[in-house]
PDB file of C-alpha atoms in Angstrom:
ATOM      1  CA  MET A   6     -18.457   3.317  21.787  1.00 69.00           C
ATOM      2  CA  ILE A   7     -20.593   5.518  19.550  1.00 80.00           C
ATOM      3  CA  ILE A   8     -18.647   8.486  20.903  1.00 86.00           C
ATOM      4  CA  LEU A   9     -15.374   6.847  19.861  1.00 83.00           C
ATOM      5  CA  ARG A  10     -16.679   6.116  16.373  1.00 85.00           C
ATOM      6  CA  ARG A  11     -17.906   9.689  15.912  1.00 89.00           C
ATOM      7  CA  SER A  12     -14.634  11.029  17.291  1.00 89.00           C
ATOM      8  CA  LEU A  13     -12.749   8.870  14.812  1.00 89.00           C
ATOM      9  CA  GLU A  14     -14.947  10.078  11.974  1.00 91.00           C
ATOM     10  CA  MET A  15     -14.407  13.753  12.858  1.00 93.00           C
ATOM     11  CA  LEU A  16     -10.684  13.309  13.480  1.00 93.00           C
ATOM     12  CA  SER A  17     -10.285  11.357  10.264  1.00 93.00           C
ATOM     13  CA  THR A  18     -12.011  14.084   8.241  1.00 92.00           C
ATOM     14  CA  LEU A  19      -9.937  16.813   9.890  1.00 95.00           C
ATOM     15  CA  ASN A  20      -6.687  14.893   9.380  1.00 94.00           C
ATOM     16  CA  SER A  21      -7.536  14.038   5.774  1.00 93.00           C
ATOM     17  CA  VAL A  22      -8.021  17.689   4.903  1.00 95.00           C
ATOM     18  CA  THR A  23      -5.071  18.899   6.975  1.00 95.00           C
ATOM     19  CA  CYS A  24      -2.691  16.302   5.571  1.00 94.00           C
ATOM     20  CA  VAL A  25      -3.655  16.874   1.938  1.00 94.00           C
ATOM     21  CA  VAL A  26      -3.457  20.657   2.328  1.00 96.00           C
ATOM     22  CA  GLY A  27      -0.070  20.337   4.053  1.00 96.00           C
ATOM     23  CA  ARG A  28       1.254  17.978   1.394  1.00 95.00           C
ATOM     24  CA  ASN A  29       0.075  20.205  -1.453  1.00 96.00           C
ATOM     25  CA  LEU A  30       1.368  23.354   0.230  1.00 97.00           C
ATOM     26  CA  ALA A  31       4.719  21.619   0.724  1.00 97.00           C
ATOM     27  CA  GLY A  32       4.848  20.840  -2.995  1.00 96.00           C
ATOM     28  CA  PHE A  33       4.060  24.468  -3.841  1.00 97.00           C
ATOM     29  CA  ILE A  34       6.723  25.754  -1.432  1.00 97.00           C
ATOM     30  CA  LEU A  35       9.205  23.289  -2.932  1.00 96.00           C
ATOM     31  CA  MET A  36       8.535  24.763  -6.384  1.00 97.00           C
ATOM     32  CA  LEU A  37       9.023  28.266  -4.985  1.00 97.00           C
ATOM     33  CA  MET A  38      12.257  27.146  -3.354  1.00 96.00           C
ATOM     34  CA  VAL A  39      13.561  25.922  -6.716  1.00 96.00           C
ATOM     35  CA  LEU A  40      12.677  29.307  -8.237  1.00 96.00           C
ATOM     36  CA  VAL A  41      14.483  31.165  -5.439  1.00 95.00           C
ATOM     37  CA  VAL A  42      17.602  29.023  -5.910  1.00 94.00           C
ATOM     38  CA  MET A  43      17.458  29.510  -9.679  1.00 94.00           C
ATOM     39  CA  LEU A  44      17.101  33.259  -9.130  1.00 94.00           C
ATOM     40  CA  GLN A  45      20.243  33.202  -6.980  1.00 93.00           C
ATOM     41  CA  ILE A  46      22.120  31.285  -9.692  1.00 92.00           C
ATOM     42  CA  VAL A  47      21.056  33.774 -12.372  1.00 92.00           C
ATOM     43  CA  PHE A  48      22.043  36.753 -10.243  1.00 90.00           C
ATOM     44  CA  ARG A  49      25.351  35.268  -9.129  1.00 88.00           C
ATOM     45  CA  TYR A  50      26.670  33.825 -12.401  1.00 88.00           C
ATOM     46  CA  LEU A  51      24.954  35.843 -15.117  1.00 88.00           C
ATOM     47  CA  LEU A  52      24.599  39.255 -13.492  1.00 88.00           C
ATOM     48  CA  ASN A  53      27.681  38.926 -11.252  1.00 84.00           C
ATOM     49  CA  ASP A  54      25.660  40.071  -8.239  1.00 86.00           C
ATOM     50  CA  SER A  55      24.572  38.055  -5.231  1.00 83.00           C
ATOM     51  CA  LEU A  56      21.199  38.318  -3.515  1.00 86.00           C
ATOM     52  CA  ILE A  57      21.780  38.049   0.217  1.00 86.00           C
ATOM     53  CA  TRP A  58      18.330  36.781   1.151  1.00 90.00           C
ATOM     54  CA  THR A  59      17.963  33.752  -1.138  1.00 89.00           C
ATOM     55  CA  GLU A  60      19.985  31.234   0.879  1.00 89.00           C
ATOM     56  CA  GLU A  61      18.084  31.915   4.101  1.00 90.00           C
ATOM     57  CA  VAL A  62      14.696  31.915   2.372  1.00 92.00           C
ATOM     58  CA  ALA A  63      15.478  28.664   0.512  1.00 93.00           C
ATOM     59  CA  ARG A  64      16.630  26.987   3.740  1.00 91.00           C
ATOM     60  CA  THR A  65      13.470  28.097   5.545  1.00 92.00           C
ATOM     61  CA  MET A  66      11.332  26.818   2.664  1.00 95.00           C
ATOM     62  CA  MET A  67      13.090  23.444   2.801  1.00 95.00           C
ATOM     63  CA  VAL A  68      12.390  23.135   6.541  1.00 94.00           C
ATOM     64  CA  TRP A  69       8.758  24.159   6.027  1.00 96.00           C
ATOM     65  CA  THR A  70       8.252  21.513   3.318  1.00 96.00           C
ATOM     66  CA  ALA A  71       9.574  18.785   5.618  1.00 95.00           C
ATOM     67  CA  PHE A  72       7.328  19.846   8.498  1.00 96.00           C
ATOM     68  CA  LEU A  73       4.275  20.331   6.274  1.00 96.00           C
ATOM     69  CA  VAL A  74       4.497  16.880   4.703  1.00 96.00           C
ATOM     70  CA  ALA A  75       5.323  15.030   7.960  1.00 95.00           C
ATOM     71  CA  PRO A  76       1.698  14.570   9.163  1.00 96.00           C
ATOM     72  CA  TRP A  77       0.682  13.168   5.773  1.00 94.00           C
ATOM     73  CA  GLY A  78       3.662  10.782   5.777  1.00 93.00           C
ATOM     74  CA  TYR A  79       2.859   9.587   9.299  1.00 92.00           C
ATOM     75  CA  ARG A  80      -0.823   9.110   8.491  1.00 92.00           C
ATOM     76  CA  VAL A  81      -0.361   7.101   5.286  1.00 89.00           C
ATOM     77  CA  GLY A  82       2.488   5.057   6.756  1.00 84.00           C
ATOM     78  CA  SER A  83       5.218   6.208   4.409  1.00 81.00           C
ATOM     79  CA  THR A  84       7.754   6.481   7.189  1.00 75.00           C
ATOM     80  CA  ILE A  85      10.687   4.130   7.560  1.00 71.00           C
ATOM     81  CA  ARG A  86       9.663   0.844   9.108  1.00 69.00           C
ATOM     82  CA  ILE A  87      11.149  -2.536   9.671  1.00 67.00           C
ATOM     83  CA  ASP A  88       8.398  -5.094   9.576  1.00 68.00           C
ATOM     84  CA  PHE A  89      10.202  -8.412   9.169  1.00 66.00           C
ATOM     85  CA  PHE A  90       9.877  -8.887  12.944  1.00 71.00           C
ATOM     86  CA  THR A  91       6.182  -8.053  13.087  1.00 70.00           C
ATOM     87  CA  GLU A  92       5.296 -10.333  10.169  1.00 73.00           C
ATOM     88  CA  GLU A  93       5.491 -13.333  12.486  1.00 76.00           C
ATOM     89  CA  LEU A  94       3.183 -11.873  15.126  1.00 79.00           C
ATOM     90  CA  SER A  95      -0.547 -12.424  15.378  1.00 83.00           C
ATOM     91  CA  PRO A  96      -2.761  -9.629  14.010  1.00 81.00           C
ATOM     92  CA  ARG A  97      -4.022  -8.814  17.519  1.00 86.00           C
ATOM     93  CA  PHE A  98      -0.503  -8.526  18.919  1.00 89.00           C
ATOM     94  CA  ARG A  99       0.485  -6.361  15.918  1.00 86.00           C
ATOM     95  CA  LEU A 100      -2.420  -4.038  16.735  1.00 87.00           C
ATOM     96  CA  LEU A 101      -1.259  -3.867  20.353  1.00 90.00           C
ATOM     97  CA  MET A 102       2.273  -3.056  19.223  1.00 88.00           C
ATOM     98  CA  ASN A 103       1.007  -0.385  16.828  1.00 88.00           C
ATOM     99  CA  LEU A 104      -1.094   1.099  19.616  1.00 91.00           C
ATOM    100  CA  SER A 105       1.943   1.141  21.913  1.00 92.00           C
ATOM    101  CA  VAL A 106       4.167   2.739  19.281  1.00 90.00           C
ATOM    102  CA  ASN A 107       1.544   5.360  18.433  1.00 92.00           C
ATOM    103  CA  ALA A 108       1.057   6.124  22.143  1.00 96.00           C
ATOM    104  CA  LEU A 109       4.824   6.555  22.515  1.00 95.00           C
ATOM    105  CA  VAL A 110       4.941   8.805  19.452  1.00 94.00           C
ATOM    106  CA  CYS A 111       2.079  10.907  20.867  1.00 96.00           C
ATOM    107  CA  TRP A 112       3.859  11.252  24.197  1.00 97.00           C
ATOM    108  CA  ILE A 113       7.044  12.408  22.435  1.00 97.00           C
ATOM    109  CA  LEU A 114       5.022  14.825  20.293  1.00 96.00           C
ATOM    110  CA  VAL A 115       3.389  16.324  23.391  1.00 97.00           C
ATOM    111  CA  VAL A 116       6.840  16.925  24.917  1.00 97.00           C
ATOM    112  CA  PHE A 117       8.152  18.439  21.664  1.00 96.00           C
ATOM    113  CA  LEU A 118       5.022  20.551  21.234  1.00 96.00           C
ATOM    114  CA  LYS A 119       5.413  21.945  24.737  1.00 96.00           C
ATOM    115  CA  GLU A 120       9.067  22.790  24.048  1.00 95.00           C
ATOM    116  CA  SER A 121       8.271  24.283  20.634  1.00 94.00           C
ATOM    117  CA  PHE A 122       6.365  27.178  22.201  1.00 94.00           C
ATOM    118  CA  GLY A 123       9.509  28.226  24.072  1.00 92.00           C
ATOM    119  CA  PHE A 124      11.508  27.819  20.870  1.00 92.00           C
ATOM    120  CA  TRP A 125       9.039  30.031  19.016  1.00 92.00           C
ATOM    121  CA  SER A 126       8.944  32.687  21.731  1.00 91.00           C
ATOM    122  CA  ARG A 127      12.765  32.862  21.819  1.00 91.00           C
ATOM    123  CA  GLY A 128      12.580  33.483  18.080  1.00 89.00           C
ATOM    124  CA  LEU A 129      10.688  36.699  18.813  1.00 89.00           C
ATOM    125  CA  LEU A 130      13.917  38.095  20.268  1.00 90.00           C
ATOM    126  CA  VAL A 131      16.003  37.346  17.169  1.00 90.00           C
ATOM    127  CA  ARG A 132      15.831  38.762  13.667  1.00 90.00           C
ATOM    128  CA  LEU A 133      16.711  36.821  10.547  1.00 85.00           C
ATOM    129  CA  ASP A 134      20.142  37.656   9.159  1.00 84.00           C
ATOM    130  CA  SER A 135      19.056  38.781   5.732  1.00 84.00           C
ATOM    131  CA  LEU A 136      15.434  39.844   6.212  1.00 84.00           C
ATOM    132  CA  PRO A 137      13.879  42.413   8.552  1.00 87.00           C
ATOM    133  CA  ILE A 138      11.563  39.925  10.293  1.00 87.00           C
ATOM    134  CA  GLN A 139      11.719  38.032  13.538  1.00 90.00           C
ATOM    135  CA  ALA A 140      12.965  34.448  13.370  1.00 88.00           C
ATOM    136  CA  ALA A 141       9.837  33.272  15.176  1.00 89.00           C
ATOM    137  CA  TRP A 142       7.857  33.579  11.953  1.00 91.00           C
ATOM    138  CA  SER A 143      10.084  31.082  10.196  1.00 89.00           C
ATOM    139  CA  TYR A 144       9.930  28.869  13.312  1.00 91.00           C
ATOM    140  CA  SER A 145       6.123  28.978  13.462  1.00 93.00           C
ATOM    141  CA  ILE A 146       5.803  25.803  11.379  1.00 95.00           C
ATOM    142  CA  VAL A 147       7.268  23.732  14.234  1.00 95.00           C
ATOM    143  CA  PRO A 148       4.350  23.954  16.720  1.00 96.00           C
ATOM    144  CA  LEU A 149       1.799  23.825  13.893  1.00 96.00           C
ATOM    145  CA  ALA A 150       3.275  20.656  12.408  1.00 96.00           C
ATOM    146  CA  LEU A 151       3.748  19.017  15.807  1.00 97.00           C
ATOM    147  CA  PHE A 152       0.092  19.680  16.617  1.00 97.00           C
ATOM    148  CA  ALA A 153      -0.975  18.205  13.258  1.00 97.00           C
ATOM    149  CA  LEU A 154       1.262  15.174  13.905  1.00 97.00           C
ATOM    150  CA  LEU A 155      -0.317  14.785  17.336  1.00 97.00           C
ATOM    151  CA  LEU A 156      -3.818  14.770  15.825  1.00 97.00           C
ATOM    152  CA  VAL A 157      -2.695  12.089  13.359  1.00 96.00           C
ATOM    153  CA  GLY A 158      -1.229  10.082  16.237  1.00 95.00           C
ATOM    154  CA  PHE A 159      -4.516  10.312  18.139  1.00 96.00           C
ATOM    155  CA  GLU A 160      -6.423   9.148  15.073  1.00 95.00           C
ATOM    156  CA  LEU A 161      -4.100   6.175  14.570  1.00 94.00           C
ATOM    157  CA  MET A 162      -4.360   5.231  18.257  1.00 94.00           C
ATOM    158  CA  LEU A 163      -8.140   5.446  18.075  1.00 93.00           C
ATOM    159  CA  ARG A 164      -8.148   3.246  14.980  1.00 92.00           C
ATOM    160  CA  ASN A 165      -5.962   0.694  16.779  1.00 91.00           C
ATOM    161  CA  MET A 166      -8.175   0.711  19.874  1.00 91.00           C
ATOM    162  CA  LEU A 167     -11.379   0.285  17.887  1.00 91.00           C
ATOM    163  CA  SER A 168      -9.781  -2.501  15.837  1.00 89.00           C
ATOM    164  CA  LEU A 169      -8.888  -4.296  19.071  1.00 89.00           C
ATOM    165  CA  VAL A 170     -12.382  -3.883  20.552  1.00 88.00           C
ATOM    166  CA  TYR A 171     -14.217  -4.763  17.327  1.00 87.00           C
ATOM    167  CA  PRO A 172     -11.973  -7.247  15.491  1.00 84.00           C
ATOM    168  CA  ALA A 173     -14.666  -8.067  12.911  1.00 80.00           C
ATOM    169  CA  GLU A 174     -14.764  -4.468  11.678  1.00 83.00           C
ATOM    170  CA  ASN A 175     -12.039  -2.697   9.767  1.00 80.00           C
ATOM    171  CA  PHE A 176     -10.921   0.645  11.185  1.00 83.00           C
ATOM    172  CA  LEU A 177      -7.490   0.817   9.574  1.00 78.00           C
ATOM    173  CA  LEU A 178      -6.600   3.299   6.866  1.00 80.00           C
ATOM    174  CA  PRO A 179      -6.212   1.793   3.366  1.00 71.00           C
ATOM    175  CA  SER A 180      -2.406   2.196   3.520  1.00 63.00           C
ATOM    176  CA  SER A 181      -2.353   0.369   6.883  1.00 51.00           C
ATOM    177  CA  GLN A 182      -4.582  -2.378   5.487  1.00 48.00           C
ATOM    178  CA  GLU A 183      -2.132  -3.004   2.634  1.00 50.00           C
ATOM    179  CA  ALA A 184       0.709  -3.310   5.125  1.00 45.00           C
ATOM    180  CA  GLU A 185      -1.348  -5.757   7.210  1.00 44.00           C
ATOM    181  CA  GLU A 186      -2.159  -7.871   4.127  1.00 48.00           C
ATOM    182  CA  ARG A 187       1.513  -8.013   3.132  1.00 46.00           C
ATOM    183  CA  ALA A 188       2.403  -9.181   6.640  1.00 41.00           C
ATOM    184  CA  GLN A 189      -0.143 -12.050   6.579  1.00 46.00           C
TER     185      GLN A 189
END
């Protein structure tokens, strides 16, 4: 079990850094996206000229922000959840359900990750409409984010497993602990 604890420690540190960097980078890209849209507005309505690249760049930035912030949202539990059903369950059964859900999420992420490499490689054959680059470079966030989500899923599963094996110890993240306390 020492191996599992050390694995959790390493995975937790990696995910903490990755999630915070992704969240902060998403915020920065969101600010850049606002600037690009404002630039398009200025050019279109004040200078009576339209920049052809701004719409595609802004759309790509919006997709990147969503994918960059997804691992952080999954890790801190800020996803949509319906917990009125689970409130009535015992803490042990809730842990088992969380483990099952996280295992299912990891399985889905593995399938999506596998498919994302084909998606990315097909993007090498296509150029963006308004920029002289291959579409694969704007698609590259998909496998990166899916891999980061998978690492978060593994960490959450490991936390659930250790919490089941050692019920006296607390392995849950602070955001998960708050949710557990609300349910009790």
